[in-house]
Amino acid sequence: MLRTFVVPLDESERAETVLPLVAELARAFDAEVVLVTAGWGRTAETLAAYHERIAPRLGGDVPWRSGVVPDTFPADAIRDLTPDDGAVVMTTSGRRGLSRMVLGSVAEDVVGTTHRPVLLAGPSAAVDALAGGDLVVTCDGGELSSTIVDHAVPWARALGLSVRVAAVVHADGTPLGGGPAEGLDDQLGRAAEAFRAAGCPVHVERLVADDAAGALVDLARRLPATLVAMSTHARAGLTRAALGSTTMAVVRDVPCPVLVYRPAG
């Protein structure tokens, strides 16, 4: 069970828009909030004073503490301050760069270097209340995609979400990821059962399309979803591909936050 929500802040209004969402999560999980600000040329006292000014926006009932790490890279501070029972909640500004989509460098570095869940509010996301809404969980028949389920189940249970376990397939029923249709059937069934066991209403949906990201974004808009959950193969470093292309496109275009998990290995 999650006990800590780490919130990276850079003193911008955009980053601060997640504060009401974080307060909702902290209440739902009975967790504390860690406000994190890092950067070069700032004193610890200045950064801590900023946290004191904005903390009332969490509400008086949410426990919080300041995570101030001056003179360091933000992604390093965020990773180091996120415990094993924690998750990161942050905004990011997706954009198209060169021939591919990329995310803000801090967000991609966080996702690429941590094995904890990261909730990303992209540029198209409305940061509204999550409770009682619809959660879209993605599967593609591959081993990687199934890793999101164990992390998404507690969110669905704590927030009282209805769940759509969704897969995007070709017209012949094979998943766009290239795996066998039989493997996808088994994965969808196991995912649905995990959410049912947690007391969540579940519907399994196969979306026939040639563009996985577009189909998932359309589903999220149609419901409308309050949360999307998916795994990624993000890596950090000079050779990184940032988030997987499907994940990047979903984070950039979907009208709600996306819970992203990168498994170890």
PDB file of C-alpha atoms in Angstrom:
ATOM      1  CA  MET A   1       0.000   0.000   0.000  1.00  0.00           C
ATOM      2  CA  LEU A   2       1.244   3.467  -0.847  1.00  0.00           C
ATOM      3  CA  ARG A   3       2.225   5.599   2.125  1.00  0.00           C
ATOM      4  CA  THR A   4       4.033   8.518   0.468  1.00  0.00           C
ATOM      5  CA  PHE A   5       3.307  10.783  -2.487  1.00  0.00           C
ATOM      6  CA  VAL A   6       6.318  12.733  -3.723  1.00  0.00           C
ATOM      7  CA  VAL A   7       5.447  15.955  -5.549  1.00  0.00           C
ATOM      8  CA  PRO A   8       8.153  17.684  -7.608  1.00  0.00           C
ATOM      9  CA  LEU A   9       7.667  21.446  -7.772  1.00  0.00           C
ATOM     10  CA  ASP A  10       9.620  24.061  -9.701  1.00  0.00           C
ATOM     11  CA  GLU A  11       7.732  27.122  -8.417  1.00  0.00           C
ATOM     12  CA  SER A  12       5.606  27.240 -11.578  1.00  0.00           C
ATOM     13  CA  GLU A  13       1.808  27.442 -11.606  1.00  0.00           C
ATOM     14  CA  ARG A  14       1.670  24.411 -13.902  1.00  0.00           C
ATOM     15  CA  ALA A  15       3.560  22.181 -11.449  1.00  0.00           C
ATOM     16  CA  GLU A  16       1.345  23.350  -8.590  1.00  0.00           C
ATOM     17  CA  THR A  17      -1.878  22.342 -10.385  1.00  0.00           C
ATOM     18  CA  VAL A  18      -1.468  18.769  -9.074  1.00  0.00           C
ATOM     19  CA  LEU A  19      -1.726  19.819  -5.420  1.00  0.00           C
ATOM     20  CA  PRO A  20      -5.520  19.241  -5.082  1.00  0.00           C
ATOM     21  CA  LEU A  21      -5.074  15.855  -6.794  1.00  0.00           C
ATOM     22  CA  VAL A  22      -2.251  14.941  -4.428  1.00  0.00           C
ATOM     23  CA  ALA A  23      -4.405  15.908  -1.443  1.00  0.00           C
ATOM     24  CA  GLU A  24      -7.157  13.589  -2.704  1.00  0.00           C
ATOM     25  CA  LEU A  25      -4.668  10.735  -3.068  1.00  0.00           C
ATOM     26  CA  ALA A  26      -3.174  11.332   0.367  1.00  0.00           C
ATOM     27  CA  ARG A  27      -6.613  11.126   1.965  1.00  0.00           C
ATOM     28  CA  ALA A  28      -7.598   8.035  -0.027  1.00  0.00           C
ATOM     29  CA  PHE A  29      -4.411   6.159   0.898  1.00  0.00           C
ATOM     30  CA  ASP A  30      -3.932   7.686   4.375  1.00  0.00           C
ATOM     31  CA  ALA A  31      -0.510   8.794   3.170  1.00  0.00           C
ATOM     32  CA  GLU A  32       1.839  11.712   3.658  1.00  0.00           C
ATOM     33  CA  VAL A  33       2.988  14.177   1.004  1.00  0.00           C
ATOM     34  CA  VAL A  34       6.582  15.161   0.358  1.00  0.00           C
ATOM     35  CA  LEU A  35       7.010  18.436  -1.511  1.00  0.00           C
ATOM     36  CA  VAL A  36      10.282  18.335  -3.433  1.00  0.00           C
ATOM     37  CA  THR A  37      12.131  21.258  -4.947  1.00  0.00           C
ATOM     38  CA  ALA A  38      15.715  21.069  -6.138  1.00  0.00           C
ATOM     39  CA  GLY A  39      17.986  23.227  -8.211  1.00  0.00           C
ATOM     40  CA  TRP A  40      21.211  25.102  -8.448  1.00  0.00           C
ATOM     41  CA  GLY A  41      21.921  28.401  -6.750  1.00  0.00           C
ATOM     42  CA  ARG A  42      19.057  28.244  -4.248  1.00  0.00           C
ATOM     43  CA  THR A  43      19.381  28.001  -0.482  1.00  0.00           C
ATOM     44  CA  ALA A  44      17.573  25.379   1.557  1.00  0.00           C
ATOM     45  CA  GLU A  45      15.860  28.141   3.520  1.00  0.00           C
ATOM     46  CA  THR A  46      14.447  29.742   0.368  1.00  0.00           C
ATOM     47  CA  LEU A  47      13.107  26.450  -0.959  1.00  0.00           C
ATOM     48  CA  ALA A  48      11.602  25.472   2.400  1.00  0.00           C
ATOM     49  CA  ALA A  49       9.853  28.850   2.628  1.00  0.00           C
ATOM     50  CA  TYR A  50       8.284  28.212  -0.782  1.00  0.00           C
ATOM     51  CA  HIS A  51       6.887  24.907   0.482  1.00  0.00           C
ATOM     52  CA  GLU A  52       5.456  26.611   3.553  1.00  0.00           C
ATOM     53  CA  ARG A  53       3.632  29.093   1.322  1.00  0.00           C
ATOM     54  CA  ILE A  54       1.951  26.513  -0.898  1.00  0.00           C
ATOM     55  CA  ALA A  55       1.339  23.679   1.614  1.00  0.00           C
ATOM     56  CA  PRO A  56      -2.034  25.134   2.768  1.00  0.00           C
ATOM     57  CA  ARG A  57      -3.365  24.235  -0.695  1.00  0.00           C
ATOM     58  CA  LEU A  58      -3.187  20.581   0.388  1.00  0.00           C
ATOM     59  CA  GLY A  59      -5.713  21.230   3.150  1.00  0.00           C
ATOM     60  CA  GLY A  60      -5.108  21.211   6.860  1.00  0.00           C
ATOM     61  CA  ASP A  61      -5.786  17.481   7.242  1.00  0.00           C
ATOM     62  CA  VAL A  62      -3.030  16.202   4.916  1.00  0.00           C
ATOM     63  CA  PRO A  63       0.327  15.492   6.565  1.00  0.00           C
ATOM     64  CA  TRP A  64       3.227  16.838   4.587  1.00  0.00           C
ATOM     65  CA  ARG A  65       6.922  17.520   4.860  1.00  0.00           C
ATOM     66  CA  SER A  66       9.470  19.450   2.874  1.00  0.00           C
ATOM     67  CA  GLY A  67      12.059  17.711   0.729  1.00  0.00           C
ATOM     68  CA  VAL A  68      14.584  20.384  -0.126  1.00  0.00           C
ATOM     69  CA  VAL A  69      17.707  19.439  -2.042  1.00  0.00           C
ATOM     70  CA  PRO A  70      19.606  22.513  -3.262  1.00  0.00           C
ATOM     71  CA  ASP A  71      22.405  22.278  -5.814  1.00  0.00           C
ATOM     72  CA  THR A  72      21.448  18.951  -7.349  1.00  0.00           C
ATOM     73  CA  PHE A  73      19.610  17.658 -10.397  1.00  0.00           C
ATOM     74  CA  PRO A  74      15.837  17.528  -9.823  1.00  0.00           C
ATOM     75  CA  ALA A  75      15.407  13.970 -11.106  1.00  0.00           C
ATOM     76  CA  ASP A  76      18.089  12.705  -8.716  1.00  0.00           C
ATOM     77  CA  ALA A  77      16.402  14.397  -5.760  1.00  0.00           C
ATOM     78  CA  ILE A  78      12.987  13.027  -6.722  1.00  0.00           C
ATOM     79  CA  ARG A  79      14.299   9.473  -7.090  1.00  0.00           C
ATOM     80  CA  ASP A  80      16.239   9.578  -3.836  1.00  0.00           C
ATOM     81  CA  LEU A  81      13.282  10.943  -1.854  1.00  0.00           C
ATOM     82  CA  THR A  82      10.762   8.381  -3.160  1.00  0.00           C
ATOM     83  CA  PRO A  83      10.587   5.399  -0.763  1.00  0.00           C
ATOM     84  CA  ASP A  84       9.654   1.849  -1.697  1.00  0.00           C
ATOM     85  CA  ASP A  85       6.068   2.507  -0.590  1.00  0.00           C
ATOM     86  CA  GLY A  86       5.871   5.794  -2.479  1.00  0.00           C
ATOM     87  CA  ALA A  87       4.720   7.183  -5.816  1.00  0.00           C
ATOM     88  CA  VAL A  88       5.614  10.356  -7.701  1.00  0.00           C
ATOM     89  CA  VAL A  89       2.941  12.813  -8.862  1.00  0.00           C
ATOM     90  CA  MET A  90       4.035  15.475 -11.334  1.00  0.00           C
ATOM     91  CA  THR A  91       3.163  17.487 -14.405  1.00  0.00           C
ATOM     92  CA  THR A  92       5.006  17.263 -17.679  1.00  0.00           C
ATOM     93  CA  SER A  93       4.884  19.142 -20.954  1.00  0.00           C
ATOM     94  CA  GLY A  94       4.872  16.739 -23.873  1.00  0.00           C
ATOM     95  CA  ARG A  95       6.094  18.131 -27.173  1.00  0.00           C
ATOM     96  CA  ARG A  96       7.168  16.964 -30.590  1.00  0.00           C
ATOM     97  CA  GLY A  97      10.892  17.128 -31.148  1.00  0.00           C
ATOM     98  CA  LEU A  98      12.779  16.204 -34.315  1.00  0.00           C
ATOM     99  CA  SER A  99      11.131  13.021 -35.600  1.00  0.00           C
ATOM    100  CA  ARG A 100       9.598  11.807 -32.331  1.00  0.00           C
ATOM    101  CA  MET A 101       7.656  12.928 -29.324  1.00  0.00           C
ATOM    102  CA  VAL A 102       9.563  13.607 -26.124  1.00  0.00           C
ATOM    103  CA  LEU A 103       8.570  14.572 -22.627  1.00  0.00           C
ATOM    104  CA  GLY A 104      10.058  17.176 -20.360  1.00  0.00           C
ATOM    105  CA  SER A 105      13.562  16.101 -19.391  1.00  0.00           C
ATOM    106  CA  VAL A 106      12.827  15.862 -15.657  1.00  0.00           C
ATOM    107  CA  ALA A 107       9.776  13.663 -16.187  1.00  0.00           C
ATOM    108  CA  GLU A 108      11.545  11.313 -18.576  1.00  0.00           C
ATOM    109  CA  ASP A 109      14.546  11.070 -16.248  1.00  0.00           C
ATOM    110  CA  VAL A 110      12.294  10.257 -13.290  1.00  0.00           C
ATOM    111  CA  VAL A 111      10.409   7.553 -15.166  1.00  0.00           C
ATOM    112  CA  GLY A 112      13.631   6.200 -16.634  1.00  0.00           C
ATOM    113  CA  THR A 113      15.455   5.858 -13.313  1.00  0.00           C
ATOM    114  CA  THR A 114      12.833   4.767 -10.795  1.00  0.00           C
ATOM    115  CA  HIS A 115      10.844   1.585 -10.364  1.00  0.00           C
ATOM    116  CA  ARG A 116       8.092   3.280  -8.423  1.00  0.00           C
ATOM    117  CA  PRO A 117       4.758   4.365  -9.973  1.00  0.00           C
ATOM    118  CA  VAL A 118       4.762   7.843 -11.497  1.00  0.00           C
ATOM    119  CA  LEU A 119       1.532   9.750 -12.072  1.00  0.00           C
ATOM    120  CA  LEU A 120       2.040  12.145 -14.989  1.00  0.00           C
ATOM    121  CA  ALA A 121      -0.348  14.977 -15.814  1.00  0.00           C
ATOM    122  CA  GLY A 122       0.456  15.812 -19.412  1.00  0.00           C
ATOM    123  CA  PRO A 123      -0.313  19.017 -21.302  1.00  0.00           C
ATOM    124  CA  SER A 124      -3.824  17.841 -22.294  1.00  0.00           C
ATOM    125  CA  ALA A 125      -4.762  16.495 -18.867  1.00  0.00           C
ATOM    126  CA  ALA A 126      -7.439  18.066 -16.729  1.00  0.00           C
ATOM    127  CA  VAL A 127      -6.314  17.597 -13.151  1.00  0.00           C
ATOM    128  CA  ASP A 128      -9.721  16.848 -11.669  1.00  0.00           C
ATOM    129  CA  ALA A 129     -10.939  14.594  -8.859  1.00  0.00           C
ATOM    130  CA  LEU A 130     -10.292  10.897  -9.469  1.00  0.00           C
ATOM    131  CA  ALA A 131     -12.674   9.201  -7.023  1.00  0.00           C
ATOM    132  CA  GLY A 132     -15.631   7.353  -8.495  1.00  0.00           C
ATOM    133  CA  GLY A 133     -14.402   7.743 -12.064  1.00  0.00           C
ATOM    134  CA  ASP A 134     -13.212   5.366 -14.763  1.00  0.00           C
ATOM    135  CA  LEU A 135      -9.750   3.814 -14.944  1.00  0.00           C
ATOM    136  CA  VAL A 136      -8.368   2.538 -18.263  1.00  0.00           C
ATOM    137  CA  VAL A 137      -5.711  -0.159 -17.814  1.00  0.00           C
ATOM    138  CA  THR A 138      -3.788  -1.126 -20.929  1.00  0.00           C
ATOM    139  CA  CYS A 139      -2.645  -4.617 -21.955  1.00  0.00           C
ATOM    140  CA  ASP A 140      -0.952  -5.760 -25.159  1.00  0.00           C
ATOM    141  CA  GLY A 141      -0.298  -9.447 -24.527  1.00  0.00           C
ATOM    142  CA  GLY A 142       3.348  -8.892 -23.598  1.00  0.00           C
ATOM    143  CA  GLU A 143       4.888  -9.615 -20.211  1.00  0.00           C
ATOM    144  CA  LEU A 144       5.790  -5.962 -19.690  1.00  0.00           C
ATOM    145  CA  SER A 145       2.253  -4.622 -19.961  1.00  0.00           C
ATOM    146  CA  SER A 146       0.915  -6.958 -17.274  1.00  0.00           C
ATOM    147  CA  THR A 147       3.202  -5.428 -14.632  1.00  0.00           C
ATOM    148  CA  ILE A 148       0.954  -2.376 -14.297  1.00  0.00           C
ATOM    149  CA  VAL A 149      -1.932  -4.401 -12.884  1.00  0.00           C
ATOM    150  CA  ASP A 150      -0.514  -4.984  -9.392  1.00  0.00           C
ATOM    151  CA  HIS A 151       0.198  -1.264  -9.079  1.00  0.00           C
ATOM    152  CA  ALA A 152      -3.132  -0.104 -10.490  1.00  0.00           C
ATOM    153  CA  VAL A 153      -5.322  -2.343  -8.302  1.00  0.00           C
ATOM    154  CA  PRO A 154      -4.693  -0.356  -5.061  1.00  0.00           C
ATOM    155  CA  TRP A 155      -5.518   2.899  -6.871  1.00  0.00           C
ATOM    156  CA  ALA A 156      -8.781   1.493  -8.203  1.00  0.00           C
ATOM    157  CA  ARG A 157      -9.757   0.127  -4.784  1.00  0.00           C
ATOM    158  CA  ALA A 158      -8.812   3.234  -2.788  1.00  0.00           C
ATOM    159  CA  LEU A 159     -10.509   5.623  -5.208  1.00  0.00           C
ATOM    160  CA  GLY A 160     -13.591   3.510  -5.967  1.00  0.00           C
ATOM    161  CA  LEU A 161     -12.886   3.407  -9.707  1.00  0.00           C
ATOM    162  CA  SER A 162     -14.668   1.441 -12.396  1.00  0.00           C
ATOM    163  CA  VAL A 163     -12.115  -0.324 -14.589  1.00  0.00           C
ATOM    164  CA  ARG A 164     -11.775  -0.803 -18.323  1.00  0.00           C
ATOM    165  CA  VAL A 165      -9.069  -3.323 -19.147  1.00  0.00           C
ATOM    166  CA  ALA A 166      -8.286  -2.418 -22.743  1.00  0.00           C
ATOM    167  CA  ALA A 167      -6.218  -3.897 -25.543  1.00  0.00           C
ATOM    168  CA  VAL A 168      -5.717  -2.536 -29.040  1.00  0.00           C
ATOM    169  CA  VAL A 169      -5.815  -5.265 -31.687  1.00  0.00           C
ATOM    170  CA  HIS A 170      -5.655  -5.737 -35.440  1.00  0.00           C
ATOM    171  CA  ALA A 171      -8.784  -6.759 -37.310  1.00  0.00           C
ATOM    172  CA  ASP A 172      -7.746 -10.422 -36.946  1.00  0.00           C
ATOM    173  CA  GLY A 173      -7.625 -10.100 -33.140  1.00  0.00           C
ATOM    174  CA  THR A 174      -3.845 -10.130 -32.727  1.00  0.00           C
ATOM    175  CA  PRO A 175      -2.465  -7.396 -30.450  1.00  0.00           C
ATOM    176  CA  LEU A 176      -0.612  -4.482 -31.994  1.00  0.00           C
ATOM    177  CA  GLY A 177       2.380  -5.459 -29.857  1.00  0.00           C
ATOM    178  CA  GLY A 178       2.827  -8.554 -32.004  1.00  0.00           C
ATOM    179  CA  GLY A 179       2.021 -11.193 -29.389  1.00  0.00           C
ATOM    180  CA  PRO A 180      -0.359 -14.113 -29.921  1.00  0.00           C
ATOM    181  CA  ALA A 181      -4.079 -13.574 -29.492  1.00  0.00           C
ATOM    182  CA  GLU A 182      -4.210 -16.501 -27.041  1.00  0.00           C
ATOM    183  CA  GLY A 183      -1.704 -14.814 -24.750  1.00  0.00           C
ATOM    184  CA  LEU A 184      -3.697 -11.608 -24.835  1.00  0.00           C
ATOM    185  CA  ASP A 185      -6.901 -13.421 -23.878  1.00  0.00           C
ATOM    186  CA  ASP A 186      -5.193 -14.919 -20.843  1.00  0.00           C
ATOM    187  CA  GLN A 187      -3.662 -11.590 -19.827  1.00  0.00           C
ATOM    188  CA  LEU A 188      -6.951  -9.718 -20.103  1.00  0.00           C
ATOM    189  CA  GLY A 189      -8.703 -12.379 -18.049  1.00  0.00           C
ATOM    190  CA  ARG A 190      -6.122 -12.321 -15.270  1.00  0.00           C
ATOM    191  CA  ALA A 191      -6.126  -8.525 -15.153  1.00  0.00           C
ATOM    192  CA  ALA A 192      -9.914  -8.375 -14.950  1.00  0.00           C
ATOM    193  CA  GLU A 193      -9.980 -10.952 -12.168  1.00  0.00           C
ATOM    194  CA  ALA A 194      -7.438  -8.983 -10.128  1.00  0.00           C
ATOM    195  CA  PHE A 195      -9.675  -5.915 -10.177  1.00  0.00           C
ATOM    196  CA  ARG A 196     -12.822  -7.929  -9.464  1.00  0.00           C
ATOM    197  CA  ALA A 197     -11.109  -9.460  -6.435  1.00  0.00           C
ATOM    198  CA  ALA A 198     -10.525  -5.898  -5.182  1.00  0.00           C
ATOM    199  CA  GLY A 199     -14.239  -5.164  -5.487  1.00  0.00           C
ATOM    200  CA  CYS A 200     -14.028  -3.013  -8.607  1.00  0.00           C
ATOM    201  CA  PRO A 201     -16.508  -3.154 -11.508  1.00  0.00           C
ATOM    202  CA  VAL A 202     -14.594  -4.365 -14.577  1.00  0.00           C
ATOM    203  CA  HIS A 203     -15.228  -4.387 -18.298  1.00  0.00           C
ATOM    204  CA  VAL A 204     -12.790  -5.856 -20.840  1.00  0.00           C
ATOM    205  CA  GLU A 205     -12.590  -4.028 -24.139  1.00  0.00           C
ATOM    206  CA  ARG A 206     -10.744  -4.840 -27.367  1.00  0.00           C
ATOM    207  CA  LEU A 207     -10.211  -1.824 -29.589  1.00  0.00           C
ATOM    208  CA  VAL A 208      -9.674  -2.555 -33.282  1.00  0.00           C
ATOM    209  CA  ALA A 209      -7.274   0.052 -34.649  1.00  0.00           C
ATOM    210  CA  ASP A 210      -3.919   0.581 -36.322  1.00  0.00           C
ATOM    211  CA  ASP A 211      -2.754   3.203 -33.815  1.00  0.00           C
ATOM    212  CA  ALA A 212      -2.610   2.006 -30.214  1.00  0.00           C
ATOM    213  CA  ALA A 213      -2.098   5.430 -28.647  1.00  0.00           C
ATOM    214  CA  GLY A 214      -4.875   7.029 -30.672  1.00  0.00           C
ATOM    215  CA  ALA A 215      -7.326   4.250 -29.800  1.00  0.00           C
ATOM    216  CA  LEU A 216      -6.537   4.492 -26.080  1.00  0.00           C
ATOM    217  CA  VAL A 217      -6.846   8.282 -26.077  1.00  0.00           C
ATOM    218  CA  ASP A 218     -10.186   8.019 -27.892  1.00  0.00           C
ATOM    219  CA  LEU A 219     -11.436   5.519 -25.292  1.00  0.00           C
ATOM    220  CA  ALA A 220     -10.353   7.787 -22.452  1.00  0.00           C
ATOM    221  CA  ARG A 221     -12.178  10.709 -24.036  1.00  0.00           C
ATOM    222  CA  ARG A 222     -15.304   8.686 -24.700  1.00  0.00           C
ATOM    223  CA  LEU A 223     -15.778   7.384 -21.139  1.00  0.00           C
ATOM    224  CA  PRO A 224     -14.465   9.953 -20.034  1.00  0.00           C
ATOM    225  CA  ALA A 225     -11.657   8.387 -17.991  1.00  0.00           C
ATOM    226  CA  THR A 226     -10.244  10.028 -14.901  1.00  0.00           C
ATOM    227  CA  LEU A 227      -7.080   7.898 -14.980  1.00  0.00           C
ATOM    228  CA  VAL A 228      -5.101   5.730 -17.421  1.00  0.00           C
ATOM    229  CA  ALA A 229      -2.561   3.146 -16.211  1.00  0.00           C
ATOM    230  CA  MET A 230       0.154   1.581 -18.335  1.00  0.00           C
ATOM    231  CA  SER A 231       3.654   0.111 -18.178  1.00  0.00           C
ATOM    232  CA  THR A 232       6.628   1.458 -20.082  1.00  0.00           C
ATOM    233  CA  HIS A 233      10.126   0.398 -21.061  1.00  0.00           C
ATOM    234  CA  ALA A 234      11.636   3.834 -20.450  1.00  0.00           C
ATOM    235  CA  ARG A 235      15.374   4.037 -19.907  1.00  0.00           C
ATOM    236  CA  ALA A 236      17.613   6.859 -18.794  1.00  0.00           C
ATOM    237  CA  GLY A 237      20.956   7.870 -20.249  1.00  0.00           C
ATOM    238  CA  LEU A 238      22.329   9.101 -23.552  1.00  0.00           C
ATOM    239  CA  THR A 239      20.863   6.158 -25.446  1.00  0.00           C
ATOM    240  CA  ARG A 240      17.435   6.324 -23.819  1.00  0.00           C
ATOM    241  CA  ALA A 241      14.270   6.209 -25.889  1.00  0.00           C
ATOM    242  CA  ALA A 242      12.502   8.115 -23.085  1.00  0.00           C
ATOM    243  CA  LEU A 243       9.046   6.652 -22.682  1.00  0.00           C
ATOM    244  CA  GLY A 244       7.862   4.057 -25.153  1.00  0.00           C
ATOM    245  CA  SER A 245       6.280   5.756 -28.163  1.00  0.00           C
ATOM    246  CA  THR A 246       2.758   4.609 -27.254  1.00  0.00           C
ATOM    247  CA  THR A 247       3.122   5.777 -23.663  1.00  0.00           C
ATOM    248  CA  MET A 248       4.519   9.126 -24.780  1.00  0.00           C
ATOM    249  CA  ALA A 249       1.633   9.754 -27.138  1.00  0.00           C
ATOM    250  CA  VAL A 250      -0.951   8.798 -24.519  1.00  0.00           C
ATOM    251  CA  VAL A 251       0.600  11.029 -21.839  1.00  0.00           C
ATOM    252  CA  ARG A 252       0.730  13.931 -24.277  1.00  0.00           C
ATOM    253  CA  ASP A 253      -2.804  13.655 -25.670  1.00  0.00           C
ATOM    254  CA  VAL A 254      -5.028  11.982 -23.072  1.00  0.00           C
ATOM    255  CA  PRO A 255      -7.364  14.306 -21.134  1.00  0.00           C
ATOM    256  CA  CYS A 256      -6.507  12.803 -17.714  1.00  0.00           C
ATOM    257  CA  PRO A 257      -3.407  11.833 -15.721  1.00  0.00           C
ATOM    258  CA  VAL A 258      -1.524   8.647 -16.613  1.00  0.00           C
ATOM    259  CA  LEU A 259      -0.099   6.229 -14.031  1.00  0.00           C
ATOM    260  CA  VAL A 260       3.157   4.928 -15.502  1.00  0.00           C
ATOM    261  CA  TYR A 261       5.223   2.059 -14.144  1.00  0.00           C
ATOM    262  CA  ARG A 262       8.616   0.878 -15.366  1.00  0.00           C
ATOM    263  CA  PRO A 263       9.464  -2.607 -14.103  1.00  0.00           C
ATOM    264  CA  ALA A 264      13.001  -3.543 -13.145  1.00  0.00           C
ATOM    265  CA  GLY A 265      15.112  -5.479 -15.606  1.00  0.00           C
TER     266      GLY A 265
END
